[in-house]
C-alpha atoms as one frame of an Amber mdcrd trajectory, in Angstrom:
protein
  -3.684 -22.864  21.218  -6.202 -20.003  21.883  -6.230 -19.172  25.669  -7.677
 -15.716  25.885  -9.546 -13.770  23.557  -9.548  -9.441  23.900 -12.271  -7.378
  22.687 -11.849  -3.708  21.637 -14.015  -0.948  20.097 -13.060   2.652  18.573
 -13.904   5.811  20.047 -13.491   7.781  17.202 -14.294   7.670  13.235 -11.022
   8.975  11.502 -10.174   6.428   9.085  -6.652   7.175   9.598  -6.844   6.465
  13.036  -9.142   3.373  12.969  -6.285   2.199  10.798  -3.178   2.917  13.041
  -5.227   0.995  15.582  -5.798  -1.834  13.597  -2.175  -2.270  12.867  -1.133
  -0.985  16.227  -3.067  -4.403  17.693  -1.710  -6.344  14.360   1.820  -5.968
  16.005   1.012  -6.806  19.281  -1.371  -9.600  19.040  -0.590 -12.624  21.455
   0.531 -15.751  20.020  -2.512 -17.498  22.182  -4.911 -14.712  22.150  -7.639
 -13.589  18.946  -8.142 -10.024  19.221 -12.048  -8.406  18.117 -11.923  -5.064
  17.385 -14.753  -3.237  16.568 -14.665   0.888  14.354 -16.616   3.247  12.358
 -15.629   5.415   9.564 -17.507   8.662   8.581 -18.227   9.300   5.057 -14.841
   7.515   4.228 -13.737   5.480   0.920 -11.621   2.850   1.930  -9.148   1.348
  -1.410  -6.839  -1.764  -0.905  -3.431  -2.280  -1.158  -2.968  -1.780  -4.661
  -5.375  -0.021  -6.172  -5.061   3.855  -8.032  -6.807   6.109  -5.935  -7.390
   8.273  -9.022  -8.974   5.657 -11.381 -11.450   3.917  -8.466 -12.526   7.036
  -6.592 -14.426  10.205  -7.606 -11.577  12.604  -5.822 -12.851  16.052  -6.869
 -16.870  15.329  -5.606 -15.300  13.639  -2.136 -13.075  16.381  -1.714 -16.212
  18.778  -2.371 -18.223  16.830   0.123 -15.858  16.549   2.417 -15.040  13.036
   2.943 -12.086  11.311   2.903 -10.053   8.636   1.098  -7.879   6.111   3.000
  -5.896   2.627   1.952  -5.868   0.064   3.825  -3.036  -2.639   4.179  -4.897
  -5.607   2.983  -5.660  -6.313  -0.580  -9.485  -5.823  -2.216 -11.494  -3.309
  -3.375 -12.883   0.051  -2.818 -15.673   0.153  -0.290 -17.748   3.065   1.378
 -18.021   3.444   4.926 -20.320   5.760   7.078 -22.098   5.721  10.431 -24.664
   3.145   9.410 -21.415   1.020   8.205 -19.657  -1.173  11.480 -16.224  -2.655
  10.616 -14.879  -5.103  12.380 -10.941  -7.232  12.488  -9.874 -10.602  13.796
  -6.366 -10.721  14.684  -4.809 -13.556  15.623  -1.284 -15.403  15.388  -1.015
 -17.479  11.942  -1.721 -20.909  14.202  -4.862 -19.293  15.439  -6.276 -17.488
  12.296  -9.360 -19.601  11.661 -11.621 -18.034   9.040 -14.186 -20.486   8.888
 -14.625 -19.872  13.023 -14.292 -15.995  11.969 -17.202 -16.231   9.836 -18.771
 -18.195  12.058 -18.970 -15.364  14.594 -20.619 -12.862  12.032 -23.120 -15.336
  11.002 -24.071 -15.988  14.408 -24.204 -12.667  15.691 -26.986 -11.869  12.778
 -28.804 -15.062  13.408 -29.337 -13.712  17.064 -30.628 -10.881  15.207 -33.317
 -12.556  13.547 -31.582 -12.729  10.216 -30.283 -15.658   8.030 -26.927 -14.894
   6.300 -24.452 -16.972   4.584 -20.529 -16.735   3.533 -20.015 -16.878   0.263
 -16.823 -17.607  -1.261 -14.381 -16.189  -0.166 -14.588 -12.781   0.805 -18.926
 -12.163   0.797 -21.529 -12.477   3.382 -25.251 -12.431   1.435 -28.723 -12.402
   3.101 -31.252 -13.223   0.516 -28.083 -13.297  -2.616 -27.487 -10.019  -1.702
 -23.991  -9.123   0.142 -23.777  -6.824   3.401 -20.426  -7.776   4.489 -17.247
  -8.012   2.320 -14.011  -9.184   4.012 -10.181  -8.972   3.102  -7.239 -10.406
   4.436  -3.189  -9.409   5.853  -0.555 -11.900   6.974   2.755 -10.801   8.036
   5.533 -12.287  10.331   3.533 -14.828  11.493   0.295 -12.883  12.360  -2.878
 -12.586  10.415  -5.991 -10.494  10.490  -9.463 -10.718   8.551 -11.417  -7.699
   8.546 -14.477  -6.317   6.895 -17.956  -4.565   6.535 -21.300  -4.735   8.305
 -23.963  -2.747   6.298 -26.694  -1.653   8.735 -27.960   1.223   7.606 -25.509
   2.700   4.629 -26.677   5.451   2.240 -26.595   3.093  -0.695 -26.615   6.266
  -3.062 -23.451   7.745  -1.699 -21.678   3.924  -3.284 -22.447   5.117  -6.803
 -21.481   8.538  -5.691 -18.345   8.280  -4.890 -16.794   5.062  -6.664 -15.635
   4.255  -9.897 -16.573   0.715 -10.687 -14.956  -0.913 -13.714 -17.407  -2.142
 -16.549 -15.284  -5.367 -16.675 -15.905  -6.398 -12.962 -19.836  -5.782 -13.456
 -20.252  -7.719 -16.259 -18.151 -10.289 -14.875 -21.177 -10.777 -12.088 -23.644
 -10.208 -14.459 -24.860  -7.311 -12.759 -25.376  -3.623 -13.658 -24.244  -1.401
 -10.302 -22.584  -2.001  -7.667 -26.232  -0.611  -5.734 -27.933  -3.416  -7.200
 -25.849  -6.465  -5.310 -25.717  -5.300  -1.810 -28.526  -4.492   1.283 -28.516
  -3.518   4.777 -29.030  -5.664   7.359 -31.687  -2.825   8.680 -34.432  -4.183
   5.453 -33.933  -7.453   7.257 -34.588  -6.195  10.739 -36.348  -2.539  10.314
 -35.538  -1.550  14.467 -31.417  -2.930  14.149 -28.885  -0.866  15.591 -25.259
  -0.697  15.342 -25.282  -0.954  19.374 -27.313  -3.841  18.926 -24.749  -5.514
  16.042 -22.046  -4.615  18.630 -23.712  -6.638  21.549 -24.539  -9.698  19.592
 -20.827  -9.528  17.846 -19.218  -9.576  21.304 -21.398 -12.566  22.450 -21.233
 -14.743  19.919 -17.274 -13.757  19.948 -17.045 -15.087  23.253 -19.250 -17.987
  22.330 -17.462 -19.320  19.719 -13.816 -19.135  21.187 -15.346 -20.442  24.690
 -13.669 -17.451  26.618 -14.672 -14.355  27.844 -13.092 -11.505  26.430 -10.772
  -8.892  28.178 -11.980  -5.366  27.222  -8.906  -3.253  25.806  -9.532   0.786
  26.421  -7.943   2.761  23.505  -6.443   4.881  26.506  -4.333   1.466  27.370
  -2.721   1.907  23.497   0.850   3.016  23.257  -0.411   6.663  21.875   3.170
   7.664  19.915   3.206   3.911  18.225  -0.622   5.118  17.247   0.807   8.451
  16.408   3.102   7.461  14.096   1.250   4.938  12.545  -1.773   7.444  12.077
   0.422   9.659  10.744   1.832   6.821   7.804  -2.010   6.379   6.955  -2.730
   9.962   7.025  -0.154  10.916   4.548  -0.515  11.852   0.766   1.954   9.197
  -0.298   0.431   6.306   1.506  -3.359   6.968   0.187  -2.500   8.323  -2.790
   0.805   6.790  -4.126   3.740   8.542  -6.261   2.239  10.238  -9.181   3.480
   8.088 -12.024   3.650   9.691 -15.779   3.006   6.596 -18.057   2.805   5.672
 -21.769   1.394   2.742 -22.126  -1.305   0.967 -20.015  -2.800  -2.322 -20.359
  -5.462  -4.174 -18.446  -7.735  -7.644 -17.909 -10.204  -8.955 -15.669  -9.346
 -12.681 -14.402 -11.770 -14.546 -11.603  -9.710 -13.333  -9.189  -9.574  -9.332
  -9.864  -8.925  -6.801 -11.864  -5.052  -6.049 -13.149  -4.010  -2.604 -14.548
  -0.472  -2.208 -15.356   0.813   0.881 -16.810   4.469   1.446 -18.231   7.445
   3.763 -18.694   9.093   2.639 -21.683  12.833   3.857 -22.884  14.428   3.009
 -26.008  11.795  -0.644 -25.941  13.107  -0.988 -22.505  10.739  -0.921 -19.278
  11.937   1.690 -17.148   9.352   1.956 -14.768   5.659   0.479 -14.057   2.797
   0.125 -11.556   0.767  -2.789 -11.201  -2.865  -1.888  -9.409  -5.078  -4.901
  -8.434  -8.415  -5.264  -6.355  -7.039  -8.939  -5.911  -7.112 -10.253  -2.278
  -3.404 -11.297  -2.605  -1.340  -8.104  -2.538   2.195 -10.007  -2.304   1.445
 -11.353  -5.696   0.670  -8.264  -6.926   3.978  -6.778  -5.625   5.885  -9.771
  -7.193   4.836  -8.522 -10.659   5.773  -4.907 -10.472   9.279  -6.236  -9.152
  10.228  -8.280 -12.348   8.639  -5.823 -14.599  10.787  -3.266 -14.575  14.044
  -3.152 -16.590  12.956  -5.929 -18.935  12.180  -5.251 -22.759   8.478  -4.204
 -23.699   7.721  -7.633 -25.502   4.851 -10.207 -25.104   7.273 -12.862 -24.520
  10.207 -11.504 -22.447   7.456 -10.099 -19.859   5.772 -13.397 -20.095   8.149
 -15.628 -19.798   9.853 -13.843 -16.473   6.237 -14.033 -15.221   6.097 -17.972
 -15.934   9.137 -18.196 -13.855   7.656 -17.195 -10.967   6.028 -19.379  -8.564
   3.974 -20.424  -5.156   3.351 -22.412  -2.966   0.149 -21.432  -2.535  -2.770
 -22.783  -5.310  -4.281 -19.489  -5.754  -0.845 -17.933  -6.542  -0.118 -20.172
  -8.669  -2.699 -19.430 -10.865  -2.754 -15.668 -11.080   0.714 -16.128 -12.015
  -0.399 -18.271 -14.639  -2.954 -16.282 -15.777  -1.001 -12.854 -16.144   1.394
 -14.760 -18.022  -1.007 -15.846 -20.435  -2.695 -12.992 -20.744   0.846 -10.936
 -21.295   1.971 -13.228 -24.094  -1.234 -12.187 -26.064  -2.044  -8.984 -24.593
  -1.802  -6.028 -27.704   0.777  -3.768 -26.684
């Protein structure tokens, strides 16, 4: 049962630290409490879990520019942030997470705005068919958070920019950029401000749970658990990953993302191999790179080890269907 809800908002706009403060409050969420936290990144591209830095971002031109690259913990794609960007996180115990009241609150929030938005599937919020908000998702030990976008005023040139998009997920959507599906909120309401976003976020927050929120100062934080954490999200092996010499690489586009694996083969033998995903389900994703390596590089063998894995869950059940399907066929 919900019986306080907390309200926080960053000070700053390093990504890095944004991060450590979102799983900083991940760790220390109340079992009856839902968090809101509110942050901003500057000129920042944002990758999930699993994704290859190198293949989804333009690193020499953000490096030139001066931005920065940073991965968060939750699965997805690559997004851009900047100051006309506002992010925000639910965080709640697993018997509290409630995405359909989650949604709820954006939705709300822009209605009070003046603007009609809905949630579609999953992961989008559209105004007019075109998406502003994209959402991903963590669960750990019992606590979950949902966090995403709220395009306000983004430089919609700097997306094309600084992202690789692959040709397989646009033509999946029947679209030709990732410019040409997505708006800010600010061509819906010319005068918006983030300030304004921020106010109507916090009401309808407070709304919805029927509570008024406590206000947590980032000065309350534990500053070395922040520290440490900052400095795990900061580090060239977290946003960038090992660097990985493969051989072979292989790759498919199912409804539910986009799967790259690439291999280190010995003597027909797998030796090593990383599996990158946009998928929303990163554990799944993990799962696959586990019982990958060491087996023989065959169709079948790699299929069949993938058709013995399994889920509870309906949606993991059927990407592990799928990549087995699709490695029993795929030309190696």
């Amino acid at each position: 049962m919900i019986n306080k809800t907390a309200y926080i908002e960053s000070t700053g706009t390093n990504p890095h630290k944004n991060l450590a403060i979102e799983e900083y409050l991940f760790s220390r969420c109340g079992e009856d409490e839902v968090i809101l936290y509110l942050w901003q990144n500057q000129n920042t591209i944002v990758i999930g879990k699993n994704q290859n830095a190198w293949k989804e971002c333009q690193i020499s031109r953000i490096e030139e520019d001066g931005a920065v690259i940073a991965r968060r913990i939750s699965g997805g794609g690559a997004v851009f942030h900047d100051l006309g960007n506002l992010n925000f996180t639910f965080l709640a115990s697993k018997e509290n997470y409630d995405l359909k009241r989650q949604l709820e609150v954006i939705l709300k929030a822009v209605q009070k705005l003046g603007i009609h938005a809905e949630a579609s599937g999953r992961n989008d919020i559209l105004v007019d068919g075109q998406k502003f908000s994209g959402n991903a998702f963590h669960e750990h030990k019992g606590r979950c958070y949902h966090h995403g976008t709220i395009m306000v005023d983004v430089k919609l040139g700097e997306l094309n920019k600084y992202l690789n998009v692959s040709k397989k997920k646009l033509d999946s959507k029947g679209i030709k950029s990732v410019r040409s599906r997505v708006a800010n909120l600010i061509d819906y309401n010319p005068g918006l401000t983030i300030e304004q976003l921020k106010k109507a976020l916090k009401e309808t927050f407070e709304e919805v749970y029927g509570h008024e929120s406590r206000i947590i100062k980032e000065e309350e934080l534990d500053r070395q658990a922040v520290l440490e954490l900052y400095e795990k999200y900061a580090s060239w092996d977290w946003v960038y990953g090992r660097q990985f010499e493969f051989q072979y690489e292989i790759s498919e586009r199912f409804c539910w993302g986009q799967v790259d694996i690439q291999f280190q083969v010995d003597s027909g033998r797998i030796t090593d191999v990383e599996v990158y995903s946009d998928s929303l389900k990163p554990e799944v994703i993990h799962k696959l790179s586990e019982v990958l390596k060491g087996l023989r590089y065959n169709n079948q063998q790699m299929g069949e080890k993938i058709g013995e894995l399994h889920s509870d869950d309906a949606q993991e059940e059927e990407m592990f269907g799928d990549v087995e399907s699709w490695l029993r066929k795929a030309e190696l």
